[in-house]
Amino acid sequence: MMALNCNCNKGFADSYMLLKPEDAGWLDLVHVLFSRNLQNRNFVETHAEGALEESFRHRWLIFVSIVLQKVMMFVAKPLAFFGSCVEAFINLIVLNGGFLMILLNFLTGRLIIPDRASPNFLSCIGNLDTRVKLDHLDAIKRKDGRYYVSLAMMASKASYENAAYLKALITNHWKMEFLGFYDCWNDYQGKGTTQVLVLLDSYEDHDTYVVAFRGTEPFDADAWCTDLDISWYGIPGVGKMHGGFMKALGLQRSMGWPNEIQRDENLPPLAYYVIRDILRKGLSENPNAKFILTGHSLGGALAILYPTIMFLHDEKLLMERLEGVYTFGQPRVGDDMYGKYMRQKLKENSITYCRFVYCNDIVPRLPYDDNDLHFKHFGVCLFFNRRYELQVLEEEPNKNYFSPWCVIPMMFNALLELIRSFTIAYANGPRYREGWFLFGFRVFGLLIPGLPAHGPQDYINSTLLGSIERHLKVD
């Protein structure tokens, strides 16, 4: 077993490149574009074989990453305030039954004021797609892989909501056990930035714990900083992994990834460790229970990184009981060596890994898979086109997104998706009806194709309308 205990923040890694935007002055950022020696810059800490800094393009990507992170840090509070106002306004309209009813309810004293902590308050992500029921799963057996794919996607979407909403949804509608919703600590950002939903699906003798990591919220600057951070750590025998995602999962500044930790109960938990302790207890008490990991967007990255640390810690009980990892719109998390390591470990432990990508979704195509960043996907890609037709691929088409040859086809596809908003309910039933908020988001997609494609609505449709059982049976 590889020991991950250490007495410094990089002791578990044999190579690393760490970006520290808080230490970067604007003059330093300009210099990095013209100087190949990054080691003299206090905002870049690096120890790696080769001279990656010699590439101008690589220095340019470092420049862009730090600038965008600094911008996010600067606008964090106004962005959060603006997001709160947007969500409150949308919920005010929805809860009161529309624009006209707001005035009527106000005049009659029946105006409903949104409460962010209430069970009927929906996030922006939740308002894009308001489907919450699991009635489509009633006819699917638990042993059918399609069941857990659909449940994983619905749990991934639900993880964007508040704890009161989740408790009511899971207990009353899903008829499952709500085990907790955790706001987890990021030791590098010094605040809680990672949210995790844990529930238990009990059915006869087939109990399954579902762990769903929340993805990037539109107005959460901290989550955007995690996504934009192209820092990486190289672990011996494993490969290079995305530093921002590792920090969000629970990497500790002073100790790295120790097997065991002593943490004050009054402090927010660390995502990896709090989930591990819940699963250790639940699985040891129930020999028939298993668990799945899932997440959308950033949540998908955390879901596939989780078993990496689990393998390194040689968590035998968890390795035996992990039934599958299902990610939706997941970004790249490591290099080619890391992919080979994970393919081998997942195969050895008979763990299913399904990576879903819908059409022109921009996020699975980041960070770049090129000679400068070296990030790569691994495992098969379950790719769905605009008609939700499945293709099983090694890599999604237009793998780095910013290709001039794909701009016109992507914009045309965005237009067809916008038209589909009016027809999908007639073609597939009222369950697929799209609201005005989602329609507006698709209009925005005409300017930035691939951004609306990242929303949960098309991933839910892919699990419902796509012929995924064909792949799952083969797998």
GROMACS .gro file of N, CA and C in nm, residues 11-148:
model
  414
   11GLY      N    1   0.417   1.649   0.006
   11GLY     CA    2   0.495   1.531   0.040
   11GLY      C    3   0.444   1.403  -0.023
   12PHE      N    4   0.320   1.398  -0.063
   12PHE     CA    5   0.264   1.278  -0.124
   12PHE      C    6   0.293   1.272  -0.273
   13ALA      N    7   0.344   1.379  -0.331
   13ALA     CA    8   0.363   1.388  -0.476
   13ALA      C    9   0.511   1.398  -0.508
   14ASP      N   10   0.552   1.335  -0.620
   14ASP     CA   11   0.692   1.346  -0.662
   14ASP      C   12   0.713   1.458  -0.762
   15SER      N   13   0.604   1.516  -0.812
   15SER     CA   14   0.612   1.631  -0.901
   15SER      C   15   0.485   1.713  -0.884
   16TYR      N   16   0.493   1.840  -0.919
   16TYR     CA   17   0.376   1.925  -0.901
   16TYR      C   18   0.396   2.057  -0.974
   17MET      N   19   0.287   2.122  -1.005
   17MET     CA   20   0.286   2.261  -1.049
   17MET      C   21   0.167   2.328  -0.983
   18LEU      N   22   0.194   2.419  -0.894
   18LEU     CA   23   0.089   2.482  -0.815
   18LEU      C   24   0.080   2.630  -0.849
   19LEU      N   25  -0.040   2.674  -0.880
   19LEU     CA   26  -0.065   2.816  -0.908
   19LEU      C   27  -0.126   2.882  -0.785
   20LYS      N   28  -0.073   3.000  -0.750
   20LYS     CA   29  -0.122   3.074  -0.633
   20LYS      C   30  -0.165   3.214  -0.677
   21PRO      N   31  -0.287   3.226  -0.729
   21PRO     CA   32  -0.331   3.355  -0.784
   21PRO      C   33  -0.331   3.467  -0.682
   22GLU      N   34  -0.349   3.434  -0.554
   22GLU     CA   35  -0.352   3.538  -0.452
   22GLU      C   36  -0.216   3.607  -0.438
   23ASP      N   37  -0.108   3.540  -0.482
   23ASP     CA   38   0.027   3.598  -0.472
   23ASP      C   39   0.073   3.663  -0.602
   24ALA      N   40  -0.011   3.665  -0.702
   24ALA     CA   41   0.028   3.715  -0.834
   24ALA      C   42  -0.006   3.862  -0.849
   25GLY      N   43   0.095   3.943  -0.875
   25GLY     CA   44   0.073   4.083  -0.911
   25GLY      C   45   0.052   4.094  -1.061
   26TRP      N   46  -0.010   4.203  -1.104
   26TRP     CA   47  -0.038   4.217  -1.247
   26TRP      C   48   0.090   4.230  -1.329
   27LEU      N   49   0.194   4.293  -1.273
   27LEU     CA   50   0.321   4.304  -1.345
   27LEU      C   51   0.387   4.167  -1.360
   28ASP      N   52   0.375   4.084  -1.254
   28ASP     CA   53   0.429   3.948  -1.261
   28ASP      C   54   0.361   3.868  -1.370
   29LEU      N   55   0.230   3.887  -1.384
   29LEU     CA   56   0.155   3.812  -1.485
   29LEU      C   57   0.200   3.850  -1.626
   30VAL      N   58   0.231   3.977  -1.647
   30VAL     CA   59   0.280   4.018  -1.778
   30VAL      C   60   0.417   3.957  -1.805
   31HIS      N   61   0.502   3.953  -1.702
   31HIS     CA   62   0.637   3.899  -1.718
   31HIS      C   63   0.635   3.751  -1.755
   32VAL      N   64   0.535   3.677  -1.704
   32VAL     CA   65   0.533   3.534  -1.729
   32VAL      C   66   0.517   3.504  -1.878
   33LEU      N   67   0.460   3.595  -1.952
   33LEU     CA   68   0.443   3.574  -2.096
   33LEU      C   69   0.575   3.589  -2.172
   34PHE      N   70   0.671   3.658  -2.111
   34PHE     CA   71   0.797   3.686  -2.182
   34PHE      C   72   0.917   3.616  -2.119
   35SER      N   73   0.896   3.552  -2.004
   35SER     CA   74   1.007   3.485  -1.936
   35SER      C   75   0.978   3.336  -1.926
   36ARG      N   76   1.079   3.256  -1.963
   36ARG     CA   77   1.062   3.111  -1.956
   36ARG      C   78   1.090   3.055  -1.817
   37ASN      N   79   1.145   3.136  -1.730
   37ASN     CA   80   1.182   3.089  -1.597
   37ASN      C   81   1.069   3.116  -1.498
   38LEU      N   82   0.979   3.019  -1.484
   38LEU     CA   83   0.865   3.037  -1.394
   38LEU      C   84   0.904   3.023  -1.248
   39GLN      N   85   1.016   2.958  -1.220
   39GLN     CA   86   1.054   2.933  -1.081
   39GLN      C   87   1.084   3.061  -1.005
   40ASN      N   88   1.111   3.170  -1.077
   40ASN     CA   89   1.136   3.297  -1.010
   40ASN      C   90   1.007   3.374  -0.980
   41ARG      N   91   0.894   3.317  -1.015
   41ARG     CA   92   0.765   3.381  -0.991
   41ARG      C   93   0.703   3.324  -0.864
   42ASN      N   94   0.666   3.411  -0.770
   42ASN     CA   95   0.616   3.361  -0.642
   42ASN      C   96   0.474   3.306  -0.650
   43PHE      N   97   0.407   3.321  -0.766
   43PHE     CA   98   0.272   3.268  -0.778
   43PHE      C   99   0.270   3.133  -0.849
   44VAL      N  100   0.388   3.082  -0.888
   44VAL     CA  101   0.398   2.949  -0.948
   44VAL      C  102   0.501   2.870  -0.870
   45GLU      N  103   0.461   2.757  -0.816
   45GLU     CA  104   0.552   2.668  -0.745
   45GLU      C  105   0.557   2.538  -0.823
   46THR      N  106   0.675   2.502  -0.870
   46THR     CA  107   0.681   2.386  -0.959
   46THR      C  108   0.802   2.299  -0.930
   47HIS      N  109   0.780   2.171  -0.946
   47HIS     CA  110   0.888   2.072  -0.940
   47HIS      C  111   0.847   1.961  -1.035
   48ALA      N  112   0.909   1.959  -1.152
   48ALA     CA  113   0.869   1.862  -1.253
   48ALA      C  114   0.984   1.833  -1.346
   49GLU      N  115   0.985   1.713  -1.403
   49GLU     CA  116   1.084   1.677  -1.502
   49GLU      C  117   1.055   1.753  -1.631
   50GLY      N  118   1.160   1.792  -1.701
   50GLY     CA  119   1.139   1.864  -1.825
   50GLY      C  120   1.122   2.013  -1.800
   51ALA      N  121   1.102   2.086  -1.903
   51ALA     CA  122   1.088   2.232  -1.895
   51ALA      C  123   0.959   2.274  -1.962
   52LEU      N  124   0.847   2.245  -1.896
   52LEU     CA  125   0.718   2.279  -1.954
   52LEU      C  126   0.702   2.429  -1.973
   53GLU      N  127   0.774   2.506  -1.890
   53GLU     CA  128   0.759   2.650  -1.898
   53GLU      C  129   0.819   2.709  -2.026
   54GLU      N  130   0.896   2.629  -2.101
   54GLU     CA  131   0.954   2.681  -2.224
   54GLU      C  132   0.849   2.705  -2.332
   55SER      N  133   0.735   2.640  -2.321
   55SER     CA  134   0.630   2.658  -2.420
   55SER      C  135   0.554   2.788  -2.392
   56PHE      N  136   0.549   2.875  -2.493
   56PHE     CA  137   0.473   2.999  -2.475
   56PHE      C  138   0.326   2.969  -2.451
   57ARG      N  139   0.272   2.871  -2.523
   57ARG     CA  140   0.130   2.839  -2.507
   57ARG      C  141   0.100   2.793  -2.365
   58HIS      N  142   0.191   2.717  -2.307
   58HIS     CA  143   0.170   2.672  -2.169
   58HIS      C  144   0.173   2.791  -2.073
   59ARG      N  145   0.266   2.884  -2.095
   59ARG     CA  146   0.271   3.004  -2.010
   59ARG      C  147   0.146   3.089  -2.031
   60TRP      N  148   0.095   3.090  -2.155
   60TRP     CA  149  -0.027   3.165  -2.182
   60TRP      C  150  -0.145   3.104  -2.106
   61LEU      N  151  -0.154   2.972  -2.100
   61LEU     CA  152  -0.263   2.906  -2.028
   61LEU      C  153  -0.252   2.932  -1.878
   62ILE      N  154  -0.129   2.936  -1.826
   62ILE     CA  155  -0.110   2.971  -1.685
   62ILE      C  156  -0.157   3.114  -1.661
   63PHE      N  157  -0.120   3.204  -1.752
   63PHE     CA  158  -0.162   3.344  -1.742
   63PHE      C  159  -0.314   3.354  -1.739
   64VAL      N  160  -0.382   3.287  -1.833
   64VAL     CA  161  -0.528   3.292  -1.840
   64VAL      C  162  -0.591   3.233  -1.715
   65SER      N  163  -0.537   3.119  -1.667
   65SER     CA  164  -0.592   3.055  -1.548
   65SER      C  165  -0.585   3.147  -1.427
   66ILE      N  166  -0.470   3.212  -1.406
   66ILE     CA  167  -0.454   3.299  -1.290
   66ILE      C  168  -0.539   3.425  -1.302
   67VAL      N  169  -0.543   3.483  -1.422
   67VAL     CA  170  -0.624   3.604  -1.441
   67VAL      C  171  -0.771   3.576  -1.414
   68LEU      N  172  -0.822   3.466  -1.469
   68LEU     CA  173  -0.963   3.432  -1.448
   68LEU      C  174  -0.992   3.404  -1.301
   69GLN      N  175  -0.899   3.336  -1.233
   69GLN     CA  176  -0.919   3.311  -1.090
   69GLN      C  177  -0.920   3.442  -1.010
   70LYS      N  178  -0.830   3.533  -1.045
   70LYS     CA  179  -0.827   3.662  -0.974
   70LYS      C  180  -0.956   3.741  -0.999
   71VAL      N  181  -1.006   3.735  -1.122
   71VAL     CA  182  -1.133   3.802  -1.153
   71VAL      C  183  -1.245   3.741  -1.070
   72MET      N  184  -1.248   3.608  -1.061
   72MET     CA  185  -1.352   3.541  -0.982
   72MET      C  186  -1.343   3.578  -0.834
   73MET      N  187  -1.221   3.586  -0.783
   73MET     CA  188  -1.204   3.627  -0.643
   73MET      C  189  -1.256   3.769  -0.621
   74PHE      N  190  -1.230   3.857  -0.719
   74PHE     CA  191  -1.270   3.997  -0.707
   74PHE      C  192  -1.422   4.013  -0.711
   75VAL      N  193  -1.488   3.933  -0.795
   75VAL     CA  194  -1.633   3.950  -0.812
   75VAL      C  195  -1.714   3.851  -0.729
   76ALA      N  196  -1.647   3.776  -0.641
   76ALA     CA  197  -1.715   3.668  -0.567
   76ALA      C  198  -1.840   3.717  -0.494
   77LYS      N  199  -1.828   3.824  -0.418
   77LYS     CA  200  -1.943   3.872  -0.339
   77LYS      C  201  -2.053   3.931  -0.427
   78PRO      N  202  -2.021   4.021  -0.518
   78PRO     CA  203  -2.130   4.073  -0.605
   78PRO      C  204  -2.192   3.964  -0.692
   79LEU      N  205  -2.112   3.866  -0.735
   79LEU     CA  206  -2.166   3.756  -0.815
   79LEU      C  207  -2.264   3.673  -0.733
   80ALA      N  208  -2.226   3.645  -0.608
   80ALA     CA  209  -2.314   3.568  -0.520
   80ALA      C  210  -2.443   3.646  -0.492
   81PHE      N  211  -2.430   3.777  -0.470
   81PHE     CA  212  -2.549   3.859  -0.445
   81PHE      C  213  -2.640   3.862  -0.568
   82PHE      N  214  -2.579   3.879  -0.686
   82PHE     CA  215  -2.659   3.879  -0.808
   82PHE      C  216  -2.729   3.745  -0.827
   83GLY      N  217  -2.656   3.636  -0.801
   83GLY     CA  218  -2.716   3.503  -0.813
   83GLY      C  219  -2.833   3.484  -0.718
   84SER      N  220  -2.818   3.534  -0.594
   84SER     CA  221  -2.927   3.525  -0.497
   84SER      C  222  -3.050   3.601  -0.545
   85CYS      N  223  -3.027   3.718  -0.605
   85CYS     CA  224  -3.140   3.797  -0.656
   85CYS      C  225  -3.208   3.726  -0.772
   86VAL      N  226  -3.130   3.668  -0.862
   86VAL     CA  227  -3.187   3.595  -0.975
   86VAL      C  228  -3.271   3.477  -0.927
   87GLU      N  229  -3.214   3.399  -0.836
   87GLU     CA  230  -3.288   3.282  -0.784
   87GLU      C  231  -3.414   3.324  -0.709
   88ALA      N  232  -3.403   3.431  -0.629
   88ALA     CA  233  -3.519   3.479  -0.555
   88ALA      C  234  -3.629   3.526  -0.651
   89PHE      N  235  -3.589   3.594  -0.758
   89PHE     CA  236  -3.686   3.644  -0.855
   89PHE      C  237  -3.757   3.528  -0.926
   90ILE      N  238  -3.680   3.429  -0.968
   90ILE     CA  239  -3.740   3.313  -1.036
   90ILE      C  240  -3.835   3.240  -0.943
   91ASN      N  241  -3.793   3.220  -0.818
   91ASN     CA  242  -3.880   3.150  -0.723
   91ASN      C  243  -4.003   3.232  -0.688
   92LEU      N  244  -3.990   3.366  -0.685
   92LEU     CA  245  -4.105   3.452  -0.659
   92LEU      C  246  -4.211   3.431  -0.767
   93ILE      N  247  -4.167   3.423  -0.892
   93ILE     CA  248  -4.260   3.402  -1.003
   93ILE      C  249  -4.324   3.264  -0.994
   94VAL      N  250  -4.240   3.163  -0.973
   94VAL     CA  251  -4.289   3.024  -0.974
   94VAL      C  252  -4.382   2.998  -0.857
   95LEU      N  253  -4.343   3.040  -0.736
   95LEU     CA  254  -4.422   3.010  -0.616
   95LEU      C  255  -4.556   3.083  -0.615
   96ASN      N  256  -4.563   3.196  -0.685
   96ASN     CA  257  -4.688   3.273  -0.687
   96ASN      C  258  -4.773   3.246  -0.811
   97GLY      N  259  -4.724   3.159  -0.898
   97GLY     CA  260  -4.804   3.118  -1.012
   97GLY      C  261  -4.793   3.206  -1.134
   98GLY      N  262  -4.686   3.286  -1.146
   98GLY     CA  263  -4.666   3.368  -1.264
   98GLY      C  264  -4.658   3.517  -1.234
   99PHE      N  265  -4.621   3.595  -1.337
   99PHE     CA  266  -4.604   3.739  -1.320
   99PHE      C  267  -4.732   3.807  -1.271
  100LEU      N  268  -4.844   3.777  -1.336
  100LEU     CA  269  -4.968   3.846  -1.304
  100LEU      C  270  -5.015   3.816  -1.162
  101MET      N  271  -4.990   3.692  -1.117
  101MET     CA  272  -5.036   3.652  -0.984
  101MET      C  273  -4.958   3.718  -0.873
  102ILE      N  274  -4.837   3.767  -0.902
  102ILE     CA  275  -4.757   3.832  -0.798
  102ILE      C  276  -4.831   3.956  -0.747
  103LEU      N  277  -4.879   4.039  -0.838
  103LEU     CA  278  -4.951   4.160  -0.798
  103LEU      C  279  -5.082   4.125  -0.728
  104LEU      N  280  -5.155   4.028  -0.782
  104LEU     CA  281  -5.281   3.988  -0.720
  104LEU      C  282  -5.259   3.935  -0.580
  105ASN      N  283  -5.160   3.849  -0.563
  105ASN     CA  284  -5.132   3.793  -0.431
  105ASN      C  285  -5.085   3.901  -0.334
  106PHE      N  286  -5.012   3.999  -0.385
  106PHE     CA  287  -4.967   4.109  -0.299
  106PHE      C  288  -5.087   4.191  -0.250
  107LEU      N  289  -5.181   4.221  -0.340
  107LEU     CA  290  -5.297   4.301  -0.304
  107LEU      C  291  -5.391   4.227  -0.209
  108THR      N  292  -5.393   4.095  -0.219
  108THR     CA  293  -5.482   4.015  -0.133
  108THR      C  294  -5.411   3.960  -0.009
  109GLY      N  295  -5.283   3.997   0.008
  109GLY     CA  296  -5.210   3.953   0.127
  109GLY      C  297  -5.167   3.807   0.121
  110ARG      N  298  -5.161   3.748   0.003
  110ARG     CA  299  -5.123   3.607  -0.009
  110ARG      C  300  -4.991   3.589  -0.083
  111LEU      N  301  -4.913   3.695  -0.091
  111LEU     CA  302  -4.785   3.688  -0.161
  111LEU      C  303  -4.690   3.593  -0.089
  112ILE      N  304  -4.632   3.502  -0.164
  112ILE     CA  305  -4.536   3.406  -0.108
  112ILE      C  306  -4.395   3.460  -0.130
  113ILE      N  307  -4.324   3.483  -0.020
  113ILE     CA  308  -4.187   3.533  -0.027
  113ILE      C  309  -4.092   3.413  -0.024
  114PRO      N  310  -4.003   3.399  -0.124
  114PRO     CA  311  -3.912   3.284  -0.127
  114PRO      C  312  -3.818   3.280  -0.007
  115ASP      N  313  -3.798   3.162   0.045
  115ASP     CA  314  -3.704   3.138   0.155
  115ASP      C  315  -3.602   3.036   0.106
  116ARG      N  316  -3.475   3.078   0.099
  116ARG     CA  317  -3.370   2.992   0.042
  116ARG      C  318  -3.354   2.860   0.115
  117ALA      N  319  -3.393   2.854   0.240
  117ALA     CA  320  -3.375   2.732   0.319
  117ALA      C  321  -3.500   2.646   0.325
  118SER      N  322  -3.604   2.683   0.249
  118SER     CA  323  -3.730   2.610   0.257
  118SER      C  324  -3.734   2.493   0.160
  119PRO      N  325  -3.822   2.395   0.184
  119PRO     CA  326  -3.831   2.278   0.096
  119PRO      C  327  -3.888   2.307  -0.042
  120ASN      N  328  -3.942   2.427  -0.065
  120ASN     CA  329  -4.000   2.457  -0.196
  120ASN      C  330  -3.918   2.557  -0.277
  121PHE      N  331  -3.795   2.583  -0.232
  121PHE     CA  332  -3.706   2.678  -0.301
  121PHE      C  333  -3.614   2.600  -0.394
  122LEU      N  334  -3.611   2.639  -0.523
  122LEU     CA  335  -3.527   2.571  -0.623
  122LEU      C  336  -3.414   2.661  -0.668
  123SER      N  337  -3.298   2.601  -0.689
  123SER     CA  338  -3.182   2.673  -0.742
  123SER      C  339  -3.204   2.704  -0.890
  124CYS      N  340  -3.111   2.780  -0.948
  124CYS     CA  341  -3.118   2.806  -1.093
  124CYS      C  342  -3.111   2.676  -1.171
  125ILE      N  343  -3.024   2.585  -1.128
  125ILE     CA  344  -3.012   2.455  -1.196
  125ILE      C  345  -3.143   2.378  -1.185
  126GLY      N  346  -3.203   2.381  -1.067
  126GLY     CA  347  -3.330   2.311  -1.047
  126GLY      C  348  -3.442   2.369  -1.130
  127ASN      N  349  -3.440   2.500  -1.152
  127ASN     CA  350  -3.544   2.563  -1.233
  127ASN      C  351  -3.525   2.540  -1.383
  128LEU      N  352  -3.405   2.505  -1.425
  128LEU     CA  353  -3.385   2.466  -1.564
  128LEU      C  354  -3.464   2.341  -1.597
  129ASP      N  355  -3.468   2.249  -1.501
  129ASP     CA  356  -3.540   2.123  -1.520
  129ASP      C  357  -3.606   2.088  -1.387
  130THR      N  358  -3.737   2.099  -1.380
  130THR     CA  359  -3.809   2.083  -1.252
  130THR      C  360  -3.854   1.940  -1.227
  131ARG      N  361  -3.816   1.847  -1.312
  131ARG     CA  362  -3.855   1.707  -1.290
  131ARG      C  363  -3.788   1.651  -1.166
  132VAL      N  364  -3.865   1.595  -1.075
  132VAL     CA  365  -3.810   1.543  -0.950
  132VAL      C  366  -3.852   1.398  -0.922
  133LYS      N  367  -3.959   1.352  -0.980
  133LYS     CA  368  -4.012   1.219  -0.947
  133LYS      C  369  -3.933   1.109  -1.017
  134LEU      N  370  -3.938   0.990  -0.956
  134LEU     CA  371  -3.869   0.874  -1.010
  134LEU      C  372  -3.968   0.769  -1.060
  135ASP      N  373  -4.087   0.814  -1.101
  135ASP     CA  374  -4.188   0.716  -1.142
  135ASP      C  375  -4.145   0.637  -1.265
  136HIS      N  376  -4.051   0.693  -1.343
  136HIS     CA  377  -4.004   0.619  -1.460
  136HIS      C  378  -3.918   0.498  -1.422
  137LEU      N  379  -3.879   0.489  -1.293
  137LEU     CA  380  -3.795   0.377  -1.249
  137LEU      C  381  -3.876   0.263  -1.191
  138ASP      N  382  -4.008   0.282  -1.174
  138ASP     CA  383  -4.090   0.180  -1.111
  138ASP      C  384  -4.088   0.048  -1.187
  139ALA      N  385  -4.079   0.057  -1.319
  139ALA     CA  386  -4.084  -0.065  -1.401
  139ALA      C  387  -3.946  -0.125  -1.426
  140ILE      N  388  -3.840  -0.065  -1.367
  140ILE     CA  389  -3.704  -0.114  -1.390
  140ILE      C  390  -3.654  -0.186  -1.264
  141LYS      N  391  -3.599  -0.302  -1.281
  141LYS     CA  392  -3.548  -0.379  -1.169
  141LYS      C  393  -3.418  -0.319  -1.117
  142ARG      N  394  -3.393  -0.338  -0.987
  142ARG     CA  395  -3.271  -0.283  -0.926
  142ARG      C  396  -3.144  -0.340  -0.990
  143LYS      N  397  -3.151  -0.462  -1.037
  143LYS     CA  398  -3.032  -0.525  -1.094
  143LYS      C  399  -3.006  -0.480  -1.237
  144ASP      N  400  -3.099  -0.406  -1.295
  144ASP     CA  401  -3.082  -0.352  -1.429
  144ASP      C  402  -2.994  -0.227  -1.419
  145GLY      N  403  -2.884  -0.224  -1.496
  145GLY     CA  404  -2.791  -0.111  -1.489
  145GLY      C  405  -2.857   0.022  -1.519
  146ARG      N  406  -2.962   0.020  -1.601
  146ARG     CA  407  -3.030   0.145  -1.637
  146ARG      C  408  -3.092   0.211  -1.514
  147TYR      N  409  -3.132   0.131  -1.417
  147TYR     CA  410  -3.194   0.186  -1.296
  147TYR      C  411  -3.097   0.280  -1.225
  148TYR      N  412  -2.974   0.234  -1.204
  148TYR     CA  413  -2.879   0.314  -1.128
  148TYR      C  414  -2.824   0.432  -1.208
   0.00000   0.00000   0.00000
